[in-house]
Coordinates of C-alpha atoms and ligand atoms in Angstrom, one line a residue:
Chain A
M1 CA 0.0 0.0 0.0
P2 CA 1.6 3.3 -1.1
T3 CA 1.7 5.9 1.6
T4 CA 3.8 8.8 0.4
P5 CA 4.2 10.1 -3.2
P6 CA 7.7 9.8 -4.6
P7 CA 9.8 12.9 -3.8
A8 CA 9.8 15.5 -6.6
R9 CA 13.0 14.8 -8.5
P10 CA 14.1 17.1 -11.3
A11 CA 13.0 16.2 -14.7
P12 CA 15.6 14.5 -16.9
P13 CA 16.6 16.9 -19.7
G14 CA 14.7 16.4 -22.9
S15 CA 11.7 14.6 -21.5
A16 CA 8.7 14.5 -23.8
I17 CA 6.4 14.6 -20.8
S18 CA 7.2 15.6 -17.3
V19 CA 4.7 15.5 -14.5
R20 CA 5.4 16.8 -11.0
D21 CA 3.3 16.2 -7.9
L22 CA 0.1 16.3 -9.9
R23 CA -3.1 16.6 -7.8
K24 CA -6.7 16.7 -8.7
S25 CA -9.7 16.9 -6.4
Y26 CA -13.4 16.9 -7.2
G27 CA -14.8 18.7 -4.2
R28 CA -13.5 16.8 -1.2
N29 CA -12.7 13.7 -3.3
E30 CA -8.9 13.8 -4.0
V31 CA -8.6 11.6 -7.0
L32 CA -4.9 12.3 -7.8
R33 CA -2.8 12.6 -4.7
G34 CA 0.6 13.6 -6.0
V35 CA 1.6 11.9 -9.2
T36 CA 5.2 12.3 -10.6
F37 CA 6.7 10.7 -13.6
D38 CA 8.6 11.4 -16.9
V39 CA 8.2 10.0 -20.4
A40 CA 11.3 10.1 -22.6
P41 CA 10.9 10.8 -26.3
S42 CA 9.7 7.8 -28.2
E43 CA 9.0 6.0 -25.0
V44 CA 5.8 4.0 -24.7
L45 CA 4.4 4.1 -21.2
C46 CA 1.5 1.9 -20.2
V47 CA -0.7 2.9 -17.3
L48 CA -2.4 0.1 -15.4
G49 CA -4.6 0.3 -12.4
P50 CA -8.0 -0.7 -11.0
S51 CA -11.2 1.1 -11.9
G52 CA -11.4 4.4 -10.1
S53 CA -7.7 4.7 -9.4
G54 CA -7.5 7.9 -11.4
K55 CA -6.0 6.8 -14.7
S56 CA -8.4 8.7 -16.9
T57 CA -8.2 11.8 -14.7
M58 CA -4.4 11.7 -14.9
L59 CA -4.4 11.3 -18.7
K60 CA -6.8 14.2 -19.1
C61 CA -4.5 16.4 -17.0
L62 CA -1.8 15.8 -19.6
N63 CA -3.6 17.9 -22.1
L64 CA -5.6 19.9 -19.5
L65 CA -9.0 18.5 -20.4
E66 CA -9.0 18.4 -16.7
T67 CA -7.5 21.3 -14.8
P68 CA -5.1 20.0 -12.1
T69 CA -5.7 21.2 -8.6
A70 CA -1.9 21.4 -8.0
G71 CA 1.4 20.3 -9.6
S72 CA 2.9 20.8 -13.0
V73 CA 2.6 19.2 -16.4
V74 CA 5.3 19.9 -19.0
V75 CA 4.8 18.5 -22.5
G76 CA 7.4 19.1 -25.3
G77 CA 9.0 21.8 -23.2
V78 CA 5.8 23.8 -22.7
T79 CA 4.5 24.0 -19.1
L80 CA 0.8 23.5 -19.6
T81 CA 0.0 24.4 -16.0
D82 CA 1.4 27.9 -16.5
P83 CA -1.4 30.5 -16.3
G84 CA -0.6 32.3 -19.6
V85 CA 0.0 29.2 -21.7
D86 CA -1.8 28.9 -25.1
I87 CA -3.5 25.6 -24.4
D88 CA -5.1 25.3 -27.8
A89 CA -1.8 25.5 -29.5
A90 CA -0.3 23.1 -27.0
R91 CA -3.1 20.6 -27.6
T92 CA -2.4 20.4 -31.3
R93 CA 0.9 18.7 -30.4
I94 CA -0.8 16.2 -28.1
G95 CA -3.1 13.6 -29.7
M96 CA -5.8 11.9 -27.6
V97 CA -7.8 8.7 -28.3
F98 CA -10.9 8.0 -26.2
Q99 CA -12.5 4.9 -25.1
H100 CA -15.8 5.7 -26.9
F101 CA -14.0 7.1 -30.0
N102 CA -15.9 10.4 -29.8
L103 CA -15.9 10.8 -33.6
F104 CA -17.9 13.8 -34.8
G105 CA -21.2 12.2 -35.7
H106 CA -22.3 14.6 -38.3
L107 CA -19.1 14.4 -40.4
S108 CA -17.7 11.7 -42.7
A109 CA -14.6 9.9 -41.7
L110 CA -12.6 12.2 -43.9
D111 CA -14.1 15.3 -42.6
N112 CA -13.4 14.1 -39.0
V113 CA -9.8 13.9 -39.9
T114 CA -9.6 17.2 -41.7
L115 CA -11.7 19.4 -39.4
A116 CA -9.0 20.5 -37.1
L117 CA -6.4 20.7 -39.9
R118 CA -8.5 23.2 -41.7
H119 CA -9.8 25.2 -38.8
V120 CA -6.9 25.1 -36.4
K121 CA -3.9 24.7 -38.6
K122 CA -5.5 26.6 -41.4
V123 CA -4.5 24.1 -44.0
S124 CA -6.3 24.5 -47.4
K125 CA -9.2 22.2 -48.1
A126 CA -7.4 20.4 -50.9
E127 CA -4.3 19.9 -48.8
A128 CA -6.2 18.8 -45.7
E129 CA -8.1 16.2 -47.8
E130 CA -4.8 14.9 -49.2
I131 CA -3.4 14.5 -45.7
G132 CA -6.7 13.0 -44.5
H133 CA -6.8 10.5 -47.4
S134 CA -3.2 9.4 -46.8
Q135 CA -3.7 9.1 -43.1
L136 CA -6.9 7.0 -43.6
K137 CA -5.2 4.8 -46.1
R138 CA -2.3 4.3 -43.8
L139 CA -4.8 2.9 -41.2
G140 CA -6.5 0.7 -43.8
L141 CA -9.6 3.0 -44.1
G142 CA -9.2 4.4 -47.6
H143 CA -12.5 2.9 -48.7
V144 CA -14.6 4.4 -45.9
A145 CA -13.5 8.0 -46.2
R146 CA -16.9 9.2 -47.1
H147 CA -18.8 7.2 -44.5
R148 CA -20.4 8.6 -41.4
P149 CA -19.2 7.1 -38.1
A150 CA -22.6 5.5 -37.5
N151 CA -22.0 3.3 -40.6
L152 CA -18.6 2.1 -39.4
S153 CA -17.6 -0.8 -37.1
G154 CA -16.2 0.0 -33.7
G155 CA -12.8 -0.9 -34.8
Q156 CA -13.0 1.3 -37.9
Q157 CA -14.3 4.1 -35.8
Q158 CA -11.4 3.9 -33.4
R159 CA -8.9 3.8 -36.3
V160 CA -10.6 6.9 -37.8
A161 CA -10.2 8.6 -34.4
I162 CA -6.5 7.6 -34.3
A163 CA -6.1 9.0 -37.9
R164 CA -7.8 12.2 -36.8
S165 CA -5.2 12.7 -34.1
L166 CA -2.3 11.6 -36.2
A167 CA -3.2 14.0 -38.9
M168 CA -2.3 16.9 -36.6
R169 CA 1.3 15.5 -36.4
P170 CA 1.4 15.3 -32.6
E171 CA 4.6 14.8 -30.7
V172 CA 2.8 12.7 -28.1
M173 CA -0.2 10.4 -28.2
L174 CA -2.5 9.6 -25.3
F175 CA -4.8 6.6 -25.3
D176 CA -7.5 6.1 -22.7
E177 CA -8.7 2.5 -22.9
A178 CA -8.8 2.7 -26.6
T179 CA -10.0 -0.9 -27.0
S180 CA -12.3 -1.3 -24.0
A181 CA -15.5 -0.5 -25.8
L182 CA -14.7 -2.8 -28.7
D183 CA -16.0 -6.3 -29.4
P184 CA -13.2 -8.8 -28.8
E185 CA -12.7 -9.6 -32.5
L186 CA -12.2 -5.8 -33.2
V187 CA -9.6 -5.3 -30.5
K188 CA -6.9 -6.8 -32.6
E189 CA -7.1 -4.3 -35.5
V190 CA -6.8 -1.4 -33.1
L191 CA -4.0 -2.9 -31.1
A192 CA -2.2 -3.6 -34.3
V193 CA -2.3 0.1 -35.2
M194 CA -1.1 1.1 -31.8
R195 CA 1.7 -1.4 -31.9
E196 CA 2.8 -0.1 -35.3
L197 CA 2.7 3.4 -34.0
A198 CA 4.8 2.5 -31.0
G199 CA 7.3 0.9 -33.3
S200 CA 7.5 4.1 -35.4
G201 CA 8.9 6.0 -32.5
M202 CA 5.8 7.9 -31.3
T203 CA 5.8 8.9 -27.7
M204 CA 2.8 7.3 -26.1
V205 CA 1.0 7.1 -22.8
V206 CA -1.5 4.2 -23.0
V207 CA -4.1 3.6 -20.3
T208 CA -5.1 0.0 -20.9
H209 CA -6.2 -3.3 -19.4
E210 CA -4.5 -5.2 -22.2
I211 CA -1.6 -6.7 -20.3
G212 CA -0.5 -8.5 -23.5
F213 CA -0.1 -5.2 -25.3
A214 CA 1.8 -3.7 -22.3
R215 CA 4.2 -6.6 -22.3
E216 CA 4.9 -6.5 -26.0
A217 CA 4.7 -2.8 -26.9
A218 CA 5.5 -0.8 -23.8
D219 CA 8.9 0.2 -22.6
R220 CA 7.6 1.1 -19.2
V221 CA 4.6 0.4 -17.0
I222 CA 3.2 2.4 -14.1
F223 CA 0.6 1.0 -11.8
M224 CA -1.8 3.5 -10.3
D225 CA -3.7 2.8 -7.1
E226 CA -5.9 5.2 -5.3
G227 CA -4.5 8.3 -7.0
L228 CA -0.9 7.5 -6.6
I229 CA 1.7 5.7 -8.6
A230 CA 2.3 2.5 -6.7
E231 CA 4.7 0.8 -9.2
D232 CA 6.9 2.3 -11.9
G233 CA 9.4 0.3 -13.9
D234 CA 10.5 -1.6 -17.0
A235 CA 7.5 -3.2 -18.6
R236 CA 8.7 -6.8 -18.9
E237 CA 10.4 -6.8 -15.5
L238 CA 7.4 -5.4 -13.7
L239 CA 4.9 -7.7 -15.4
D240 CA 7.0 -10.8 -15.0
H241 CA 8.0 -10.1 -11.4
P242 CA 5.2 -8.0 -10.0
P243 CA 6.6 -6.5 -6.7
G244 CA 3.7 -5.3 -4.6
T245 CA 0.7 -7.4 -3.4
R246 CA -1.8 -4.9 -4.8
F247 CA -0.2 -5.1 -8.2
R248 CA -0.1 -8.9 -8.1
E249 CA -3.8 -9.0 -7.1
F250 CA -4.6 -6.6 -10.0
L251 CA -2.7 -8.7 -12.5
A252 CA -4.4 -11.8 -11.3
Q253 CA -7.8 -10.2 -11.9
V254 CA -7.2 -8.8 -15.4
L255 CA -5.3 -11.8 -16.7
Chain B
M1 CA -83.8 29.5 -18.4
G2 CA -83.0 26.2 -17.0
R3 CA -83.6 24.0 -20.0
P4 CA -82.2 25.9 -22.9
Y5 CA -81.8 22.8 -25.1
A6 CA -85.2 21.3 -24.5
A7 CA -87.1 24.0 -26.3
S8 CA -85.1 23.7 -29.5
A9 CA -85.3 19.9 -29.3
D10 CA -89.0 20.2 -29.0
G11 CA -89.2 22.7 -31.8
T12 CA -87.1 20.6 -34.0
R13 CA -89.5 17.7 -33.5
V14 CA -92.6 19.9 -34.0
N15 CA -91.4 21.6 -37.2
G16 CA -89.6 18.6 -38.6
E17 CA -87.3 18.8 -41.5
T18 CA -87.8 22.3 -42.6
K19 CA -86.3 23.6 -39.3
I20 CA -83.3 21.3 -39.6
G21 CA -82.9 22.2 -43.2
A22 CA -82.9 25.9 -42.3
A23 CA -80.3 25.4 -39.6
V24 CA -78.0 23.4 -41.8
H25 CA -78.4 26.0 -44.5
D26 CA -77.7 28.9 -42.1
F27 CA -74.6 27.0 -40.9
F28 CA -73.2 26.4 -44.4
H29 CA -74.2 29.9 -45.5
T30 CA -72.3 31.4 -42.5
F31 CA -69.1 29.4 -42.9
F32 CA -68.9 28.2 -46.4
D33 CA -70.6 30.8 -48.6
W34 CA -69.0 30.4 -51.9
S35 CA -69.5 34.0 -53.1
E36 CA -68.0 35.3 -49.9
I37 CA -65.0 33.1 -50.2
A38 CA -64.6 33.9 -53.9
G39 CA -64.8 37.6 -53.0
A40 CA -62.2 37.3 -50.3
L41 CA -59.7 35.1 -52.1
P42 CA -58.1 37.7 -54.4
S43 CA -57.0 39.9 -51.5
L44 CA -56.3 36.9 -49.2
L45 CA -54.0 35.3 -51.8
G46 CA -52.6 38.5 -53.2
E47 CA -52.0 40.7 -50.2
G48 CA -52.7 38.6 -47.1
L49 CA -50.7 35.5 -47.8
R50 CA -47.7 37.7 -48.9
N51 CA -47.8 39.8 -45.7
T52 CA -48.4 36.8 -43.4
L53 CA -45.4 35.0 -44.9
L54 CA -43.3 38.1 -44.8
I55 CA -43.9 38.6 -41.0
A56 CA -43.6 34.9 -40.2
V57 CA -40.5 34.2 -42.2
L58 CA -38.6 37.2 -40.9
A59 CA -39.8 36.5 -37.4
I60 CA -38.6 32.9 -37.7
I61 CA -35.2 34.0 -38.9
F62 CA -35.0 36.6 -36.2
G63 CA -36.0 34.0 -33.6
L64 CA -33.5 31.3 -34.9
V65 CA -30.5 33.7 -34.9
C66 CA -31.3 35.3 -31.5
G67 CA -32.4 32.0 -30.1
M68 CA -29.1 30.4 -31.0
L69 CA -27.1 33.2 -29.5
L70 CA -29.2 33.0 -26.3
A71 CA -28.7 29.3 -26.1
V72 CA -24.9 29.6 -26.2
L73 CA -25.2 32.2 -23.4
L74 CA -27.5 30.0 -21.4
L75 CA -24.8 27.3 -21.6
S76 CA -22.0 29.5 -20.4
R77 CA -20.1 28.4 -17.3
R78 CA -20.2 32.0 -16.1
R79 CA -23.2 33.0 -14.1
L80 CA -23.0 36.6 -15.1
V81 CA -23.3 35.5 -18.8
R82 CA -26.1 33.0 -18.1
L83 CA -28.2 35.3 -16.0
P84 CA -29.3 38.0 -18.5
A85 CA -30.1 35.3 -21.0
R86 CA -32.1 33.4 -18.4
I87 CA -34.1 36.5 -17.5
Y88 CA -34.8 37.3 -21.1
V89 CA -36.1 33.8 -21.8
D90 CA -38.3 33.7 -18.7
V91 CA -39.8 37.1 -19.4
F92 CA -40.6 36.5 -23.1
R93 CA -41.9 33.0 -22.6
G94 CA -44.0 34.2 -19.7
L95 CA -45.8 37.2 -21.3
P96 CA -48.9 36.6 -23.4
A97 CA -48.0 37.2 -27.0
I98 CA -50.7 39.8 -27.3
V99 CA -49.1 41.9 -24.5
T100 CA -45.7 41.7 -26.1
V101 CA -47.0 42.7 -29.6
S102 CA -48.9 45.6 -28.0
L103 CA -45.9 46.7 -26.0
I104 CA -43.7 46.8 -29.0
G105 CA -46.1 47.8 -31.7
L106 CA -48.0 50.4 -29.8
G107 CA -45.6 51.2 -27.0
L108 CA -42.4 51.9 -28.9
P109 CA -43.9 54.3 -31.5
A110 CA -45.7 56.1 -28.7
A111 CA -42.4 56.5 -26.9
G112 CA -40.9 58.1 -30.1
I113 CA -39.0 54.9 -31.0
R114 CA -40.0 54.4 -34.6
P115 CA -37.4 52.3 -36.4
F116 CA -40.0 51.1 -38.9
G117 CA -41.8 54.4 -39.4
R118 CA -45.5 54.0 -39.5
S119 CA -45.5 50.4 -40.9
P120 CA -46.8 48.0 -38.2
L121 CA -45.2 45.0 -40.0
G122 CA -41.7 45.7 -38.8
Y123 CA -42.9 45.9 -35.2
A124 CA -44.8 42.7 -35.6
V125 CA -41.7 40.9 -36.9
V126 CA -39.7 42.2 -34.0
A127 CA -42.3 41.3 -31.4
V128 CA -43.0 37.8 -32.8
G129 CA -39.3 37.3 -33.3
L130 CA -38.4 38.2 -29.8
I131 CA -41.0 35.7 -28.4
S132 CA -39.8 33.1 -30.8
A133 CA -36.1 33.7 -29.8
A134 CA -37.0 32.9 -26.2
Y135 CA -38.6 29.5 -27.1
C136 CA -35.9 28.7 -29.7
A137 CA -33.2 29.4 -27.1
E138 CA -34.7 26.7 -24.8
I139 CA -35.1 24.3 -27.7
F140 CA -31.5 24.8 -28.8
R141 CA -30.2 24.6 -25.3
A142 CA -31.8 21.2 -24.8
G143 CA -30.5 20.0 -28.1
I144 CA -27.0 21.1 -27.4
Q145 CA -27.0 19.6 -24.0
A146 CA -28.0 16.3 -25.5
V147 CA -24.8 16.2 -27.5
P148 CA -22.4 13.9 -25.6
A149 CA -19.7 15.6 -23.5
G150 CA -17.1 13.5 -25.4
Q151 CA -17.7 15.6 -28.5
M152 CA -16.5 18.7 -26.8
Q153 CA -13.5 16.8 -25.3
A154 CA -12.6 15.5 -28.7
G155 CA -12.8 19.0 -30.3
R156 CA -10.7 20.6 -27.5
S157 CA -8.1 17.8 -27.6
L158 CA -7.5 18.6 -31.3
G159 CA -6.7 22.2 -30.3
M160 CA -10.0 23.8 -31.3
S161 CA -11.2 26.5 -28.9
Y162 CA -14.4 26.2 -27.0
L163 CA -16.3 28.5 -29.4
K164 CA -14.9 26.9 -32.4
T165 CA -15.9 23.4 -31.1
M166 CA -19.3 24.8 -30.4
R167 CA -19.7 26.2 -33.8
L168 CA -18.2 23.3 -35.8
V169 CA -19.1 20.3 -33.7
I170 CA -21.7 20.8 -31.0
V171 CA -24.2 23.2 -32.5
P172 CA -24.6 21.4 -35.8
Q173 CA -25.4 18.2 -34.0
G174 CA -27.5 19.9 -31.4
V175 CA -29.6 21.5 -34.2
R176 CA -30.2 18.1 -35.8
N177 CA -31.5 16.9 -32.5
V178 CA -34.2 19.5 -32.3
L179 CA -35.4 20.1 -35.9
P180 CA -38.8 18.5 -35.2
A181 CA -39.2 20.5 -32.0
L182 CA -38.4 23.7 -34.0
T183 CA -41.3 22.9 -36.4
G184 CA -43.7 23.5 -33.6
Q185 CA -42.2 26.9 -33.0
F186 CA -42.3 27.9 -36.7
I187 CA -46.0 27.1 -36.7
V188 CA -46.6 29.2 -33.6
D189 CA -44.7 32.1 -35.3
V190 CA -46.9 31.8 -38.4
K191 CA -50.0 31.9 -36.3
E192 CA -48.8 34.8 -34.1
S193 CA -48.2 36.9 -37.1
S194 CA -51.9 37.5 -37.1
L195 CA -51.5 39.5 -33.9
V196 CA -50.3 42.4 -36.0
Y197 CA -54.0 43.2 -36.5
L198 CA -53.8 44.9 -33.1
L199 CA -51.6 47.6 -34.6
G200 CA -54.1 48.6 -37.3
L201 CA -53.2 47.9 -40.9
S202 CA -53.9 50.0 -44.0
V203 CA -54.5 48.5 -47.5
G204 CA -51.4 46.8 -48.8
Q205 CA -50.2 46.0 -45.3
R206 CA -53.0 43.7 -44.4
E207 CA -52.3 40.0 -43.6
L208 CA -54.6 37.0 -43.8
Y209 CA -56.5 37.5 -40.5
F210 CA -56.9 41.2 -40.9
I211 CA -58.5 40.9 -44.3
A212 CA -60.8 38.1 -43.2
Q213 CA -61.9 39.8 -40.1
E214 CA -62.7 43.0 -42.0
R215 CA -64.9 41.2 -44.3
Q216 CA -66.6 39.3 -41.5
A217 CA -67.3 42.5 -39.7
A218 CA -68.8 44.0 -42.9
S219 CA -70.9 41.1 -44.0
Y220 CA -71.5 39.3 -40.7
N221 CA -70.5 36.2 -42.5
A222 CA -67.6 34.0 -41.4
S223 CA -66.7 32.4 -44.7
A224 CA -63.7 34.8 -45.3
L225 CA -62.4 33.6 -41.9
V226 CA -62.7 30.0 -43.1
A227 CA -60.8 30.9 -46.2
A228 CA -58.1 32.6 -44.2
G229 CA -57.9 29.6 -41.9
L230 CA -57.3 27.4 -44.9
C231 CA -54.6 29.7 -46.1
Y232 CA -52.8 29.3 -42.7
L233 CA -53.1 25.5 -43.0
V234 CA -51.6 25.7 -46.5
I235 CA -48.6 27.3 -44.9
T236 CA -48.3 25.2 -41.7
I237 CA -49.0 21.7 -42.8
P238 CA -46.5 21.6 -45.7
L239 CA -44.0 23.3 -43.3
T240 CA -44.3 20.3 -41.0
Y241 CA -43.6 17.8 -43.8
F242 CA -40.8 19.9 -45.2
V243 CA -38.9 19.9 -41.8
N244 CA -39.5 16.2 -41.3
W245 CA -38.0 15.6 -44.8
L246 CA -35.1 17.8 -43.9
D247 CA -34.7 16.0 -40.6
R248 CA -34.6 12.6 -42.3
R249 CA -32.1 13.8 -44.9
M250 CA -29.7 15.2 -42.3
R251 CA -29.9 12.0 -40.2
E252 CA -29.1 9.7 -43.1
G253 CA -26.5 11.9 -44.5
R254 CA -25.5 11.5 -48.1
P255 CA -26.5 8.2 -49.5
A256 CA -23.1 6.5 -49.2
R257 CA -23.9 3.6 -46.9
A258 CA -23.3 0.6 -49.1
G259 CA -19.8 0.0 -47.8
A260 CA -20.9 -0.3 -44.2
E261 CA -21.3 -4.0 -44.6
E262 CA -18.0 -4.6 -46.4
P263 CA -15.6 -7.0 -44.7
L264 CA -12.9 -5.3 -42.6
P265 CA -9.7 -4.9 -44.4
E266 CA -6.4 -5.7 -42.6
P267 CA -5.1 -2.5 -41.1
A268 CA -2.3 -1.5 -43.4
L269 CA -0.2 -0.4 -40.4
A270 CA -0.2 -3.9 -39.1
E271 CA 1.9 -5.1 -42.0
G272 CA 4.7 -2.6 -41.5
Ligands
LIG1 N1 -15.9 14.9 -13.4 C1 -15.8 14.2 -12.2 N2 -16.5 14.7 -11.1 C2 -16.4 14.0 -9.9 N3 -15.7 12.9 -9.7 C3 -15.0 12.4 -10.8 C4 -15.1 13.0 -12.1 N4 -14.3 12.3 -12.9 C5 -13.8 11.2 -12.2 N5 -14.2 11.3 -10.9 C6 -13.9 10.3 -9.8 O1 -12.5 10.2 -9.8 C7 -12.2 8.9 -9.5 C8 -11.2 8.4 -10.6 O2 -11.8 8.4 -11.8 P1 -11.0 8.0 -13.2 O3 -12.0 8.0 -14.3 O4 -9.8 8.8 -13.3 O5 -10.6 6.5 -12.9 P2 -10.0 5.4 -13.8 O6 -8.8 4.9 -13.2 O7 -9.9 5.9 -15.2 O8 -11.1 4.2 -13.8 P3 -11.7 3.3 -15.0 O9 -10.7 2.2 -15.1 O10 -13.0 2.8 -14.5 O11 -11.8 4.1 -16.2 C9 -13.4 8.1 -9.5 O12 -13.7 7.8 -8.2 C10 -14.4 9.0 -10.1 O13 -15.7 8.8 -9.5
LIG2 MG1 -10.9 5.6 -17.0

């Protein structure tokens, strides 16, 4: 059982993400109680933990979809928790993939991918569609570019959502249980995309219950419990020789 | 006193068919007198329909635009932004339309505020539009709130601002949610355009109800009112079907659905 947060050590130079003593409360409920970690460029970090341990809240603090109560978040050298920061500009460099895809329901797959390109990056329509098509093709979705999300399978929808994020050329990708809402037979196609992305050198923070994915694709694993990081270490080592009892219990449950 | 129906029932029995025949004739003569209707039609269709549509269409547009702005204010996280919008909506939904139309159409000119000169039509558009805006605001607010929170999160995570996400993602889907509910409001606007009669209309400005009511007063025959009623139905009933059609089209999107059933291709990335 963790009792104290790790002491705030200085961030290693050149970290892609650097989180210091991150805290988040909803009213009196302190959901994050001092979370500190770093992610190196091209590192793939898997975040494990029981339901309610604060994984989603932590991930949303990394692009400030949730405003931390205290602590600092630095992504790509920009301190997001600084008051004057241009958060919209910072978010274009941080892709996020959601459990329920959150595709824009009124737009085709292609328009989902090009919307932010056109309206945030101010790319011309023709150029945005070129980027969109190549991004969709890359994820095996070339033939569904004109389809609405409602007419796509869950796996296709999640891949469109990944394409939508990648089209912005982010430096970092955040995944919040990207496969939890999918039928088992569709999980594979999304994990394949994520594995490939990990191999391509993308910096990734992946909240997941897929221990297999963590073992194969992750460099590092952190285990969250009750708003704190209980374990933090090399993925294989940690998963093959789980140190704490809570972590062992957790692994026994999800495996 | 006491048995008002008994007498006529007895009378009917005594006098038989002639009395019934006379009553039926009177009834049809009062409501469906062909020469009355034919006499009213030229000005109803020429002048009346045009002015009714003019007031209604402009009021609907006014209501939609102001209603959407109000809805965005109603959804603000800041109380000071929400509050004025809230008060506006409560006031204009709470007043009888006839009071609002009088206040604006009779009150404003009396106070020396005459943006539309002496034409009552402009005041009617504003009054009906202001009322419509209050109702539209509540309809839009409900529709926007029904859009899942994940849509806003997705928009923001891509770097779009709150207002940009509202405009490009939330509002378009919110509006789709409430198209059928808006139809009801459009119909109300068409009907409330008739309240302009309160402001007094000269020839050329008259709308359906005013024309019909003038003729009724002159001839003591309601047939022109029936004709005007039919004109309202000719506007409101097709309107309902038009919006339903629009609703279906938006829901289904463009007809490209064939590929939905195609087998899933292997993700290209997996091969790399
Ligand atoms: N917007 C919110 N308001 C209040 N409480 C919240 C809010 N979001 C999350 N919480 C609470 O914070 C705690 C952590 O939630 P969080 O979603 O981060 O957990 P999680 O680890 O992602 O769990 P899961 O595996 O079920 O997704 C929970 O107790 C939850 O009830
Ligand atoms: Mg979660």
